[in-house]
Tab-separated table of C-alpha atoms and ligand atoms in Angstrom:
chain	number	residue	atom	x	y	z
A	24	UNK	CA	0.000	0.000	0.000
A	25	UNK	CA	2.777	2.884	0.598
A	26	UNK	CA	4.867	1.514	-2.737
A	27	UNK	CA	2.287	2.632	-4.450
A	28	UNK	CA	3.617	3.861	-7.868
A	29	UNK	CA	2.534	7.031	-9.515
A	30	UNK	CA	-0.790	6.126	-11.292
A	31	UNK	CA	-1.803	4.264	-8.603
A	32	UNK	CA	-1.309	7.138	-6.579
A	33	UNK	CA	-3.283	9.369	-8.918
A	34	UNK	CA	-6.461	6.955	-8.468
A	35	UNK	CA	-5.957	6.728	-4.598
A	36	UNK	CA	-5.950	10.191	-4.551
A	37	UNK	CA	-9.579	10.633	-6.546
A	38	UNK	CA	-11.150	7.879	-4.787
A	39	UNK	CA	-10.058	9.231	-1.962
A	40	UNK	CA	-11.367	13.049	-3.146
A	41	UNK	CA	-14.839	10.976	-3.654
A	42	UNK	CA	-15.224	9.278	-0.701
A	43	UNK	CA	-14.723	12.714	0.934
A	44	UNK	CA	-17.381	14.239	-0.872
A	45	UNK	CA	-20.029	11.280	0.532
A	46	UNK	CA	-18.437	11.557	3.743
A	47	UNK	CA	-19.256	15.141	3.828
A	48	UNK	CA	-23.008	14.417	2.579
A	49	UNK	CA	-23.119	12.403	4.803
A	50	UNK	CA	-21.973	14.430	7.516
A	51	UNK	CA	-24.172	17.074	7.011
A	52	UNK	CA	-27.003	14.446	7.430
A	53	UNK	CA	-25.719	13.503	10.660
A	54	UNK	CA	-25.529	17.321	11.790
A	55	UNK	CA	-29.427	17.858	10.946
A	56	UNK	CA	-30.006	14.901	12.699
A	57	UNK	CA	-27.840	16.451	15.909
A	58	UNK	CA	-29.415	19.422	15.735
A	59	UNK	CA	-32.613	17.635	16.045
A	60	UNK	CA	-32.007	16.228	19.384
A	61	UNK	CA	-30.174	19.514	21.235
A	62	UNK	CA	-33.776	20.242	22.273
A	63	UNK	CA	-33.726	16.879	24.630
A	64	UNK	CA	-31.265	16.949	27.524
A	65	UNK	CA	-27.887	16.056	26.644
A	66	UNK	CA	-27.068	12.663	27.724
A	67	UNK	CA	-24.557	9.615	27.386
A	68	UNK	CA	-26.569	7.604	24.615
A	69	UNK	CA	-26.721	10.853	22.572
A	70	UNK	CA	-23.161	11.768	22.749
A	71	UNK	CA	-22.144	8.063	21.947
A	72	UNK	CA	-23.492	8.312	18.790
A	73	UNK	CA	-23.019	11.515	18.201
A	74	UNK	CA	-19.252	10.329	18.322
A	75	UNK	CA	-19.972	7.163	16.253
A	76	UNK	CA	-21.494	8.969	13.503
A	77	UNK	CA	-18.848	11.464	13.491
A	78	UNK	CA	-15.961	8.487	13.987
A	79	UNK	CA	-17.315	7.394	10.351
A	80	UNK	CA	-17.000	10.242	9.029
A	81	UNK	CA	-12.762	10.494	9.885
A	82	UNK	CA	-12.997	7.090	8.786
A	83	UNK	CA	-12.769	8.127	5.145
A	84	UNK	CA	-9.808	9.969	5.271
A	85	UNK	CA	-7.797	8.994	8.512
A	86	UNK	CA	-8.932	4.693	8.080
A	87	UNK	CA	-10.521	2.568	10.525
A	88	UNK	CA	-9.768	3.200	13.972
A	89	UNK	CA	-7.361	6.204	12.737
A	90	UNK	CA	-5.256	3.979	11.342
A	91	UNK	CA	-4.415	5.913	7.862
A	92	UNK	CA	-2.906	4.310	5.192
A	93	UNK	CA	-2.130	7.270	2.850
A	94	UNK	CA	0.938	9.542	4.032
A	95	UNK	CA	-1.549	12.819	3.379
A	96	UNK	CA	-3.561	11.592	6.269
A	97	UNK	CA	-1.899	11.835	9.815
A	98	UNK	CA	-3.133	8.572	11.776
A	99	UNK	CA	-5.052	9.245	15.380
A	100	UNK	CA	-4.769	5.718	16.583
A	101	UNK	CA	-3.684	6.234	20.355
A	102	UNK	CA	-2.895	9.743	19.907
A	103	UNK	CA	-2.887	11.276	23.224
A	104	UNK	CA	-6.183	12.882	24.024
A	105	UNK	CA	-5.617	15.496	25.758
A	106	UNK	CA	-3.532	16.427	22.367
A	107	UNK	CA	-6.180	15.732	20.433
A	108	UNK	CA	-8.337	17.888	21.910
A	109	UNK	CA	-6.185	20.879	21.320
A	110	UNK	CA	-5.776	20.292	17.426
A	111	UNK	CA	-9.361	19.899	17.118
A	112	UNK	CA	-10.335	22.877	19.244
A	113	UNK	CA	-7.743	24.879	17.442
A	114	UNK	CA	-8.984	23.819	13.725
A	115	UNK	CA	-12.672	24.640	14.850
A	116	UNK	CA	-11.099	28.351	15.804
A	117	UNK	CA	-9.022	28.074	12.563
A	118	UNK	CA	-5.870	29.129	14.655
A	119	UNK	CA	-4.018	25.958	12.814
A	120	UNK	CA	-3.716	27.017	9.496
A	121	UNK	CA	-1.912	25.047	6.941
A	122	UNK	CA	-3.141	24.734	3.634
A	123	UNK	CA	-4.207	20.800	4.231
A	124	UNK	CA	-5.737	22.479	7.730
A	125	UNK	CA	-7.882	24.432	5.955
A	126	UNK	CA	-9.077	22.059	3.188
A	127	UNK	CA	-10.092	19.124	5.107
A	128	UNK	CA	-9.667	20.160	8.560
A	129	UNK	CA	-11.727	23.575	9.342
A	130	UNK	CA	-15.041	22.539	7.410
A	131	UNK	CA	-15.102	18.986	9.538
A	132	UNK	CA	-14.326	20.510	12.768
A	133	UNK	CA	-16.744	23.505	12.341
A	134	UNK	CA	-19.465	21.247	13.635
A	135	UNK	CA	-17.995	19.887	16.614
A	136	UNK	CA	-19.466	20.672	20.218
A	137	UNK	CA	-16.868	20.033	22.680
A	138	UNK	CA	-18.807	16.867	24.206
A	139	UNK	CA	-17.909	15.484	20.209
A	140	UNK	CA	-14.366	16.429	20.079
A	141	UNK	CA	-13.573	15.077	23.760
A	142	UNK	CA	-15.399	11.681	22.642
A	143	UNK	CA	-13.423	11.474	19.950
A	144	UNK	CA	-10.125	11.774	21.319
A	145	UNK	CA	-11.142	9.427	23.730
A	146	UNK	CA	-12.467	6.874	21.118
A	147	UNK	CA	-8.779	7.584	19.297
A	148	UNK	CA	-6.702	7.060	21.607
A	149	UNK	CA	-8.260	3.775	22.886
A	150	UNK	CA	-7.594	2.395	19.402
A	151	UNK	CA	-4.442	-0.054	18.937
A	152	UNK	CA	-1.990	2.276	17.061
A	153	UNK	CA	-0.822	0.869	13.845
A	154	UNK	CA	2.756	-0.830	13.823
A	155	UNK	CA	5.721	0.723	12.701
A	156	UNK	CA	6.677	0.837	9.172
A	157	UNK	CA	9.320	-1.950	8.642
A	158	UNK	CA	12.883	-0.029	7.838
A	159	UNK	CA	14.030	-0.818	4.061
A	160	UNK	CA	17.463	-1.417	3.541
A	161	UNK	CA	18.139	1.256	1.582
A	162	UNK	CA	16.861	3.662	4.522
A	163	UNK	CA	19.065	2.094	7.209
A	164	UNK	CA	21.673	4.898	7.731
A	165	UNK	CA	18.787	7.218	7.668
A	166	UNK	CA	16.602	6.148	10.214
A	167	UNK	CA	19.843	5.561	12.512
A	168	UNK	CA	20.706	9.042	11.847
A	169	UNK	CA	17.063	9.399	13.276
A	170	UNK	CA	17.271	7.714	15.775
A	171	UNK	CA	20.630	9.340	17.607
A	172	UNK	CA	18.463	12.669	17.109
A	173	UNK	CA	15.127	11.504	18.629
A	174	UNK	CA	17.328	9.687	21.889
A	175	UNK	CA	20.085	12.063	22.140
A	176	UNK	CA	18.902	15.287	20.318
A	177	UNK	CA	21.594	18.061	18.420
A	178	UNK	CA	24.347	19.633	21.023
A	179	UNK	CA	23.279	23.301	21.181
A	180	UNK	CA	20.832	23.091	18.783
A	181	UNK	CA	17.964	20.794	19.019
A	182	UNK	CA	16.514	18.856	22.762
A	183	UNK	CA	16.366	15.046	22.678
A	184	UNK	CA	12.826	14.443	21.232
A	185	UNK	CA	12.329	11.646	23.667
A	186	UNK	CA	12.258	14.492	26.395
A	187	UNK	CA	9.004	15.532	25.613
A	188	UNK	CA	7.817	12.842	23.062
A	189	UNK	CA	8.833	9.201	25.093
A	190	UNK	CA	11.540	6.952	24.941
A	191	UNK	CA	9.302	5.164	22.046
A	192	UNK	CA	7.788	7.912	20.724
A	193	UNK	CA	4.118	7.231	22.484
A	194	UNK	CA	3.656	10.681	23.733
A	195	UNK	CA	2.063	12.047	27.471
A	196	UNK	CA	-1.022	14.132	27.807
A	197	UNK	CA	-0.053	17.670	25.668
A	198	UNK	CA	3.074	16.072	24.213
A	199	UNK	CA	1.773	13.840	20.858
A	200	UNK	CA	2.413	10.682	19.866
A	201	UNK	CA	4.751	10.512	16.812
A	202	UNK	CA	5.614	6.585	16.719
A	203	UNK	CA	3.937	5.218	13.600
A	204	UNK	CA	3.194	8.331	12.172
A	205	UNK	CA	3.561	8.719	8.371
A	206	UNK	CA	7.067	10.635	7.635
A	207	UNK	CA	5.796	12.938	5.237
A	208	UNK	CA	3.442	14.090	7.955
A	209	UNK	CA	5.941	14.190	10.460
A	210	UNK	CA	8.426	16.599	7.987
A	211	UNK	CA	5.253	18.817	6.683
A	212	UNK	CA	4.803	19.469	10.623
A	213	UNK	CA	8.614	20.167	11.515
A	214	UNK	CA	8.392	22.411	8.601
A	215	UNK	CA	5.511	23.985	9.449
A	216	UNK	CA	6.360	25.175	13.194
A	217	UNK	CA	8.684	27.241	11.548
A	218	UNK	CA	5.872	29.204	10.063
A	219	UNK	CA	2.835	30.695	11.469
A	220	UNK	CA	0.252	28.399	10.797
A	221	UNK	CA	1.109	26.573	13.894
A	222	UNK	CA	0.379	29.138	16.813
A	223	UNK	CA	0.697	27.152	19.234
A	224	UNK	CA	3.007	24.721	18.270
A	225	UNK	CA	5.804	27.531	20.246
A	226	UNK	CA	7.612	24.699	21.898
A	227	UNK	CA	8.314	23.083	18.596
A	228	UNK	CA	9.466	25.960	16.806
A	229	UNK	CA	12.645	26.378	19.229
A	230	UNK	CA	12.579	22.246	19.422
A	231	UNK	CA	12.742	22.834	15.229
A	232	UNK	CA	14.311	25.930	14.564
A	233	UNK	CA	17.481	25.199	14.243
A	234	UNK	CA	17.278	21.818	12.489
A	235	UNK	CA	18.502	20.950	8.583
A	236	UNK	CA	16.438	19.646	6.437
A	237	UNK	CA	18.234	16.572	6.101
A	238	UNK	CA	17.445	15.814	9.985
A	239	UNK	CA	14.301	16.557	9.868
A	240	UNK	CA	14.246	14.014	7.461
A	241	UNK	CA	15.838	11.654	9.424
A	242	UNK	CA	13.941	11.917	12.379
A	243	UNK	CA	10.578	11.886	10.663
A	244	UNK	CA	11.891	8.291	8.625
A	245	UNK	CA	13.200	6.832	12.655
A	246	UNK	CA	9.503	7.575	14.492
A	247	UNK	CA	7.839	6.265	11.308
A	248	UNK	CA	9.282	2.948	12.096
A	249	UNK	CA	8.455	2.795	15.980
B	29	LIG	C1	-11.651	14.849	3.930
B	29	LIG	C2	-10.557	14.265	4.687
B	29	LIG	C3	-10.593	14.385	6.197
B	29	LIG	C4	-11.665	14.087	7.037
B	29	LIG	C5	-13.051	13.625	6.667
B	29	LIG	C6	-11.156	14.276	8.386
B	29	LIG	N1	-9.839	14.665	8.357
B	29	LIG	FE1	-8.669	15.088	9.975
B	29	LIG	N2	-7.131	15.650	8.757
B	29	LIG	C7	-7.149	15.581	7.374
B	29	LIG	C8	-5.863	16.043	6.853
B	29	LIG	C9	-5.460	16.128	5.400
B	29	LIG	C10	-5.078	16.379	7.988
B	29	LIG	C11	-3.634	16.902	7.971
B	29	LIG	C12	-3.621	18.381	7.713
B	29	LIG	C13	-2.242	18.925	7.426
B	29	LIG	O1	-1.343	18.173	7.043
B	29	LIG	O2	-2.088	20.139	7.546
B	29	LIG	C14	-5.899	16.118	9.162
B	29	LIG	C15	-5.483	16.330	10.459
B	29	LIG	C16	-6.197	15.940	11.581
B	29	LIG	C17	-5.693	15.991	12.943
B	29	LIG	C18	-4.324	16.465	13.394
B	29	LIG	C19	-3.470	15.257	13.673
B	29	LIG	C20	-2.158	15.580	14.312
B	29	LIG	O3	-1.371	14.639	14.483
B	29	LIG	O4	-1.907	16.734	14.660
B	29	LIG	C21	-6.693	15.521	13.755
B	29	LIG	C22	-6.669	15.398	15.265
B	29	LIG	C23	-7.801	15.163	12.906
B	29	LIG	N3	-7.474	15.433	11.596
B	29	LIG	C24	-8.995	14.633	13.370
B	29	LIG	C25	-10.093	14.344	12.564
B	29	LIG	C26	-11.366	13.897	13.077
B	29	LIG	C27	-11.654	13.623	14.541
B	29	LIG	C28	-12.198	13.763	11.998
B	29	LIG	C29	-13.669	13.384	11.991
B	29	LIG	C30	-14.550	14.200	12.797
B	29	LIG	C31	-11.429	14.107	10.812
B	29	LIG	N4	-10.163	14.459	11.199
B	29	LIG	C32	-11.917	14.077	9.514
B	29	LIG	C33	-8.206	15.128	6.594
B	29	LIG	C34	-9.454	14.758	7.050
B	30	LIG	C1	10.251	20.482	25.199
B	30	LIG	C2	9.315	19.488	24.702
B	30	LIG	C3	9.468	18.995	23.275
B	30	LIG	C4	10.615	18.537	22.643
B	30	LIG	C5	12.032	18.465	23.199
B	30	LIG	C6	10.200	18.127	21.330
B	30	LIG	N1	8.846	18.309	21.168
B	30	LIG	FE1	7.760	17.902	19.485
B	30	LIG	N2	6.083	18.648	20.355
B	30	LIG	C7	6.007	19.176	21.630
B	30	LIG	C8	4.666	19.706	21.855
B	30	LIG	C9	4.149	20.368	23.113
B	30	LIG	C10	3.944	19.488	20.659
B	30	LIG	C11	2.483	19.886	20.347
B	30	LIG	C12	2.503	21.193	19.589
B	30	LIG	C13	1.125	21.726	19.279
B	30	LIG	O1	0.249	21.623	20.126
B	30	LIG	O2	0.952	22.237	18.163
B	30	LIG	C14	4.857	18.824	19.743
B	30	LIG	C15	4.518	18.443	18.441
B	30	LIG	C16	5.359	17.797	17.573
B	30	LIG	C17	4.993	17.349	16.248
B	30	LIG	C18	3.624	17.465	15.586
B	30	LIG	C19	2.909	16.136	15.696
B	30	LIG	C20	1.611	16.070	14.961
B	30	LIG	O3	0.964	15.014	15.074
B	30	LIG	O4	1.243	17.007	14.264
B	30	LIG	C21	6.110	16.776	15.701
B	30	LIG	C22	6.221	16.153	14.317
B	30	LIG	C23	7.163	16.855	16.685
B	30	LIG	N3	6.682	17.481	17.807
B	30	LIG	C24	8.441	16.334	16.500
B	30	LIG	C25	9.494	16.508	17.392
B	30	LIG	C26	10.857	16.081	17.134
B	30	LIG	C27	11.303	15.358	15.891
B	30	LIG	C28	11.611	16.470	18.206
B	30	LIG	C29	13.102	16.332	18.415
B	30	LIG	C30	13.946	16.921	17.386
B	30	LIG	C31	10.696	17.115	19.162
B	30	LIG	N4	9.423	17.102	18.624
B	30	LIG	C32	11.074	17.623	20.384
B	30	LIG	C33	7.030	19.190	22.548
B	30	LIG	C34	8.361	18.845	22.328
């Protein structure tokens, strides 16, 4: 599935464009049916399936369970929560603004209630997180270059990642999971926090700052395999 050559690629990408359309239909269809039930008192029933509507939804773009496939998509299997949270809450606010962000990510989020986006970082990060991608031997000095960055970090330059992130990359509360994630992702993000379309992403951009491309690189390839 990730050697996918080019045309494949191509027809990933517009069945994937498709099944975001429905998914939005369909979302929209799950909102009037929300809106018809905020009359009744809130309770747990509601906001289950509230979430489990909404959970299909994702579904179409980050895979069952949050367990993405295509590199576009950041996975959310057993993402921290309380991380999730803030990346939802700061789409719906559309203070996280990269281009992706505001494609995909603002129109979904616009109509979540906080009861939906708490649910749903629950529901993610109960989900078994999908294994490492297996290191090819051509990418063997690479993700040991990775590595040494992520355990040790860059003298004067860059923390040890494991700091903040975990010995194997699983994350604590604020501090996000980044084991498993696709690399692309994990670049387009260390690239970003140099920007501003990541507000509050300030510990990164100190954490990133002073990083070369080619490390960023090489980090983003190690976690990828955890
Ligand atoms: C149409 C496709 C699409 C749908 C549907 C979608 N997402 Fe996303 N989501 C994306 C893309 C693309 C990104 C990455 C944006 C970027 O790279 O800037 C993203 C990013 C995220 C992130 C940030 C992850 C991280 O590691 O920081 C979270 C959290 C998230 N989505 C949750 C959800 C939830 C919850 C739903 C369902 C309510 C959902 N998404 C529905 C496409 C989608
Ligand atoms: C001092 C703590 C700290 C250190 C050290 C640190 N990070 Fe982070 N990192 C964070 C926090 C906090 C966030 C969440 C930022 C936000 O909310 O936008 C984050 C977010 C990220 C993200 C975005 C994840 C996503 O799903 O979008 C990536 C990628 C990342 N860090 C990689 C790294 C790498 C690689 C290193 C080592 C070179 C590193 N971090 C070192 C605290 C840290």
């Amino acid at each position: 599935m990730r050697q996918v050559n080019h045309r494949r690629s191509l027809m990933l990408g517009m069945l994937t464009s498709a099944v975001a359309l429905a998914a939005t239909l369909a979302w929209s269809g799950a909102l009037a049916q929300g809106q018809g039930s905020t009359t009744a008192a809130p309770d747990n029933q509601t906001d289950l399936e509230t979430v489990r509507r909404a959970v299909h939804v994702c579904a179409a773009c980050h895979g069952e369970g949050g367990r993405s496939t295509v590199a576009v998509y950041p996975r959310l299997a057993g993402q921290q929560a309380l991380y999730t949270v803030a990346q939802l809450r700061d789409f719906r606010a559309q203070k996280r603004a990269e281009t992706d962000t505001q494609a995909y990510m603002w129109g979904v989020s616009a109509l979540l209630d906080d009861a939906t986006i708490e649910g749903l970082a629950d529901y993610y990060a109960q989900q078994t997180p999908a294994p490492g991608k297996p290191v090819k031997p051509g990418d063997k000095a690479l993700v040991e270059a990775g590595r040494k960055i992520f355990a040790f970090g860059l003298p004067a330059r860059a923390r040890a990642c494991a700091d903040c992130h975990g010995d194997n990359a699983e994350g604590a509360a604020g501090f996000p999971r980044l084991a498993g994630q696709h690399a692309d992702y994990v670049f387009r993000q260390l690239k970003v926090f140099g920007t501003r379309l990541r507000p509050h992403g300030v510990i990164m951009k100190s954490e990133a700052a002073n990083m070369t491309t080619a490390e960023m690189k090489a980090v983003a390839a190690y976690v990828a395999t955890r």
